[in-house]
GROMACS .gro file of C-alpha atoms in nm:
model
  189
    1UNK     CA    1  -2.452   5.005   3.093
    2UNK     CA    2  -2.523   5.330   3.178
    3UNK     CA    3  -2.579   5.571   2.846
    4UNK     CA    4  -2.472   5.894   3.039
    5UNK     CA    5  -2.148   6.057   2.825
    6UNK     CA    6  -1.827   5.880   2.958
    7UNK     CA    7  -1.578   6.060   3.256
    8UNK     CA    8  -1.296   6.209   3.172
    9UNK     CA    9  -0.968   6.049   3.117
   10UNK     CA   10  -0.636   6.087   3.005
   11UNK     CA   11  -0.538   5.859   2.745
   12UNK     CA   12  -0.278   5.610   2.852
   13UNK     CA   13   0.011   5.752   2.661
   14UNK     CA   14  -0.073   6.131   2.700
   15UNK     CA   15  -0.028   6.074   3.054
   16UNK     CA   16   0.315   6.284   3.104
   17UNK     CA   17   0.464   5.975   3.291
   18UNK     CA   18   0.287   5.698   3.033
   19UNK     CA   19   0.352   5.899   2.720
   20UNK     CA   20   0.775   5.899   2.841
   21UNK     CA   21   0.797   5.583   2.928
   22UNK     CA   22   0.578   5.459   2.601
   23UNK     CA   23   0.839   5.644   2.383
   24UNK     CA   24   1.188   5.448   2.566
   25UNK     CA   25   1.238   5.025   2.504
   26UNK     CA   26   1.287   4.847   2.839
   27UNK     CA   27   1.059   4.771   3.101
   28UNK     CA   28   1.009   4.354   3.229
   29UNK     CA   29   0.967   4.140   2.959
   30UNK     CA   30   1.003   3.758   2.972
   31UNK     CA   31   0.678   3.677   3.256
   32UNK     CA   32   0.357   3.576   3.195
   33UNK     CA   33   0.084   3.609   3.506
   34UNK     CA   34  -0.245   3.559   3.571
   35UNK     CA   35  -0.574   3.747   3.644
   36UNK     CA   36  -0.693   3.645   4.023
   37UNK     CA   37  -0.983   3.823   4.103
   38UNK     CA   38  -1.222   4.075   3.960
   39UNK     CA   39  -1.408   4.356   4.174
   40UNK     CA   40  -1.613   4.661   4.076
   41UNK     CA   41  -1.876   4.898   4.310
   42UNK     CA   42  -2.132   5.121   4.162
   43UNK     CA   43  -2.032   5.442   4.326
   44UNK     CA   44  -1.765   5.571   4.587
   45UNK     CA   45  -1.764   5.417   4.890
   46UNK     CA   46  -1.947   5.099   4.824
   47UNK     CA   47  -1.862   4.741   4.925
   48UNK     CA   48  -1.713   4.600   4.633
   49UNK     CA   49  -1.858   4.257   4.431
   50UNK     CA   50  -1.655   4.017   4.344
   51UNK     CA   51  -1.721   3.889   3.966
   52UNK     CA   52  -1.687   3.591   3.789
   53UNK     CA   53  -1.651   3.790   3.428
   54UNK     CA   54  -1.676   4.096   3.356
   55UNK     CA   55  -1.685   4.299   3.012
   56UNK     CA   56  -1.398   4.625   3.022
   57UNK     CA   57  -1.535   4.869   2.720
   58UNK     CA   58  -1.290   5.034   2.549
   59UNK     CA   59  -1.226   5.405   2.674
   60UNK     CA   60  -1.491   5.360   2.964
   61UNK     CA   61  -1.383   5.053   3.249
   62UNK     CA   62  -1.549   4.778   3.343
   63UNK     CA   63  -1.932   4.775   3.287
   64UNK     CA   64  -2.116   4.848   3.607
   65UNK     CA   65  -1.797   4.995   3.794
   66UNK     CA   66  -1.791   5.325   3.945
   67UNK     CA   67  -1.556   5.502   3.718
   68UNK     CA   68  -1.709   5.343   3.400
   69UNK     CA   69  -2.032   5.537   3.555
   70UNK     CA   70  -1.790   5.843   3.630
   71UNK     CA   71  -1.879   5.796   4.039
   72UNK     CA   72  -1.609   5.702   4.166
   73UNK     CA   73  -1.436   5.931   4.424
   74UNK     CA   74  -1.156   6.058   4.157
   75UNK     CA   75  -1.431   6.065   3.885
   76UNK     CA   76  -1.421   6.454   3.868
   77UNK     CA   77  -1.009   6.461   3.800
   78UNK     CA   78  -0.955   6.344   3.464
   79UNK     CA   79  -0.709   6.048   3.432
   80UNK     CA   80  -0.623   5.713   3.360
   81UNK     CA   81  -0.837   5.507   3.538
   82UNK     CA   82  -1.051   5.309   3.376
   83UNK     CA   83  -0.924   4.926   3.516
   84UNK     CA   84  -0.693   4.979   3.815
   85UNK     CA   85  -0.458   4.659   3.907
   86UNK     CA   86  -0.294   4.551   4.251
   87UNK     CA   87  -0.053   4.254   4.283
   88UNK     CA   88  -0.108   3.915   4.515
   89UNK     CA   89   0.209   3.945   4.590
   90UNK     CA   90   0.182   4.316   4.765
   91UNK     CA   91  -0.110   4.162   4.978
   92UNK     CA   92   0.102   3.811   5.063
   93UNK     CA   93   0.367   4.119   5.174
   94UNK     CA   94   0.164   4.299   5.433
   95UNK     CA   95   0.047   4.000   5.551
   96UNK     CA   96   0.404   3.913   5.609
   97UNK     CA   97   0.465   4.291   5.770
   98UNK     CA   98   0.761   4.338   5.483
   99UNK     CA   99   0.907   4.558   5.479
  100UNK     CA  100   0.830   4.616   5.848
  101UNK     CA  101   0.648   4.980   5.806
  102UNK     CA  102   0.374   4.906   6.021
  103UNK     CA  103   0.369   4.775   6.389
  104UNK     CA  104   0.284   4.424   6.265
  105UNK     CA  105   0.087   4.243   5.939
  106UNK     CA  106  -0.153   4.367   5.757
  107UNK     CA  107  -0.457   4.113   5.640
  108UNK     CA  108  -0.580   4.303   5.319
  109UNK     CA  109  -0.832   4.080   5.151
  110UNK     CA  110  -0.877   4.102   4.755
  111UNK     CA  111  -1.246   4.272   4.804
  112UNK     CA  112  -1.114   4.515   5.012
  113UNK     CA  113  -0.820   4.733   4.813
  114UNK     CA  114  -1.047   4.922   4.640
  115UNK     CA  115  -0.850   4.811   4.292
  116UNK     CA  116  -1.046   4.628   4.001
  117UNK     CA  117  -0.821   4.350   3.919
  118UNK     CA  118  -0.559   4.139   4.134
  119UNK     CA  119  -0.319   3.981   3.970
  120UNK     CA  120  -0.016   3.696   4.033
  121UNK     CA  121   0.315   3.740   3.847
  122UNK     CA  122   0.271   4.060   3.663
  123UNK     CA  123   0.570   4.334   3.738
  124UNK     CA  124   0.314   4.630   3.731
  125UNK     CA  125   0.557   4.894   3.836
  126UNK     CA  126   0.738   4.814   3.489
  127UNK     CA  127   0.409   4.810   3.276
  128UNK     CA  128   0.389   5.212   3.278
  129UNK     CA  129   0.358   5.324   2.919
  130UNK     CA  130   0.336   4.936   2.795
  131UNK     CA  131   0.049   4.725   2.638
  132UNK     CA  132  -0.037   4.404   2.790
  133UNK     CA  133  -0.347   4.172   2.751
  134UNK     CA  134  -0.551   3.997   3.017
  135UNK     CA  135  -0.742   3.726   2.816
  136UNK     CA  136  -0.906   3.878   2.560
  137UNK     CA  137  -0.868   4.219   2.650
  138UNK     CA  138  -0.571   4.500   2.587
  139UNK     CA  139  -0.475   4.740   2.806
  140UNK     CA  140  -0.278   5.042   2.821
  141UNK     CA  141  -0.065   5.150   3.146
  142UNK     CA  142  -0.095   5.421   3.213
  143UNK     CA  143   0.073   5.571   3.573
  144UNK     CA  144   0.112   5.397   3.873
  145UNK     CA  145  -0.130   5.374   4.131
  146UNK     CA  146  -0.063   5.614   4.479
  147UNK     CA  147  -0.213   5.504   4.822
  148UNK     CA  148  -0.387   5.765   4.947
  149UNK     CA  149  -0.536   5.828   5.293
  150UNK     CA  150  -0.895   5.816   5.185
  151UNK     CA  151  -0.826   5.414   5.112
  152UNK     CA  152  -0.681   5.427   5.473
  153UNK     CA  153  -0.995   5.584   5.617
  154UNK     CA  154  -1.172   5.344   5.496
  155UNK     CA  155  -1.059   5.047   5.577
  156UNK     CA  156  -0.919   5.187   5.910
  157UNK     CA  157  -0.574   5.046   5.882
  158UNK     CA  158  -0.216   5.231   5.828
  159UNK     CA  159  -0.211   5.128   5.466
  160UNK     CA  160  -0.066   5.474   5.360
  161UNK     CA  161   0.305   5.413   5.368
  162UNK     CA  162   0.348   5.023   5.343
  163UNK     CA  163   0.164   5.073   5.000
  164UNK     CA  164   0.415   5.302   4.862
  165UNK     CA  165   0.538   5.236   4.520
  166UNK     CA  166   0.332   4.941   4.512
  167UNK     CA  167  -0.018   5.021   4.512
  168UNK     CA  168  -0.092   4.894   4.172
  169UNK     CA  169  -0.132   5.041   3.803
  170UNK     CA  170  -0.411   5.298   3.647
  171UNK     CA  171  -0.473   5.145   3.280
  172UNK     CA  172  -0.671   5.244   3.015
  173UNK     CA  173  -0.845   5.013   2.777
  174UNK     CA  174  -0.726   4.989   2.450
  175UNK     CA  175  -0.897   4.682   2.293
  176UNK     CA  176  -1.246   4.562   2.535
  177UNK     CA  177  -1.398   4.203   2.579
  178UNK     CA  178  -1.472   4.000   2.849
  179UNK     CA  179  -1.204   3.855   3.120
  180UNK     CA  180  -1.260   3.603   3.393
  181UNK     CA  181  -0.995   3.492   3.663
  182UNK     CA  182  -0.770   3.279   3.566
  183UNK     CA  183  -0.725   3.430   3.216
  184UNK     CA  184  -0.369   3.476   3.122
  185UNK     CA  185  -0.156   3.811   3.106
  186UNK     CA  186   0.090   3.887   2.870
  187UNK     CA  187   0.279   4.147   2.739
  188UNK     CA  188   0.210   4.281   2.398
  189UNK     CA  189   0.490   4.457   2.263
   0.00000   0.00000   0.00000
């Protein structure tokens, strides 16, 4: 790992919309999902690697990731971004064109969202504000994720609007270790 000082971030529940909803009860309880796939890239713009296991240091990311490093392409604006999450089920519903917001599917591949972890059967949009482990590890959620043209650029496809208010979940980490698809998720409190 990289022994330059760490980015800037904004703690999970300073965040204005983390540190709210950390402070109200609610939110999905009652699920347990599971961790899918794990990507990183060393720097904006690269092809990301899919990993087998990876270790998430508290405060920082995920060792060899571009915002662990502080280059990733939001690097310079502090906030919560050390792991970023997507759901399965978000890809499985551009693939299916649903809601219809686009003039037909969309294939988007785990490798290619740009997010760190995909996950099955974890209600993301709820986990603003809330703790929740992934094996061994403890995050923090922080705010949710927007889509934002640069992803669309990108990839060249009109990801923009049919990833509204679904394009996963900026966490920090709380408690680090090492996670590996297939580990469970859970909510902590």
């Amino acid at each position: 790992m990289s022994t330059t000082a760490a980015p800037p971030h904004i703690e999970a529940f300073v965040h204005k919309v983390g540190s709210v909803a950390h402070s109200v009860p609610g939110g999905a309880t009652g699920w347990q999902g599971s961790l899918l796939h794990i990507h990183i890239a060393p720097a904006a713009s690269y092809e990301m690697e899919e990993l087998t296991e990876a270790r998430c240091v508290a405060g920082r990311g995920i060792e060899g990731d571009r915002y662990c490093l502080g280059t990733g392409t939001y690097s310079p604006k502090a906030d919560t971004r050390e792991v970023t999450l997507i759901e399965h089920e978000v890809l499985d519903a551009l693939a299916r064109n649903d809601p219809p917001l686009q003039d037909g599917p969309i294939h988007l591949a785990p490798i290619d969202h740009r997010r760190n972890l995909t996950v099955r059967g974890v209600p993301l949009n709820h986990l603003v504000g809330r703790r929740f482990r992934v094996g061994e590890v403890i995050l923090r959620g922080g705010r949710l994720n927007f889509p934002c043209k640069y992803l669309e650029e990108l990839l060249g496809l009109p990801l923009y609007l049919p990833l509204y208010n679904r394009s996963g979940l900026n966490c920090g980490i709380e408690r680090g270790g090492i996670i590996r698809p297939g580990d469970p998720i859970t909510l902590v409190e």
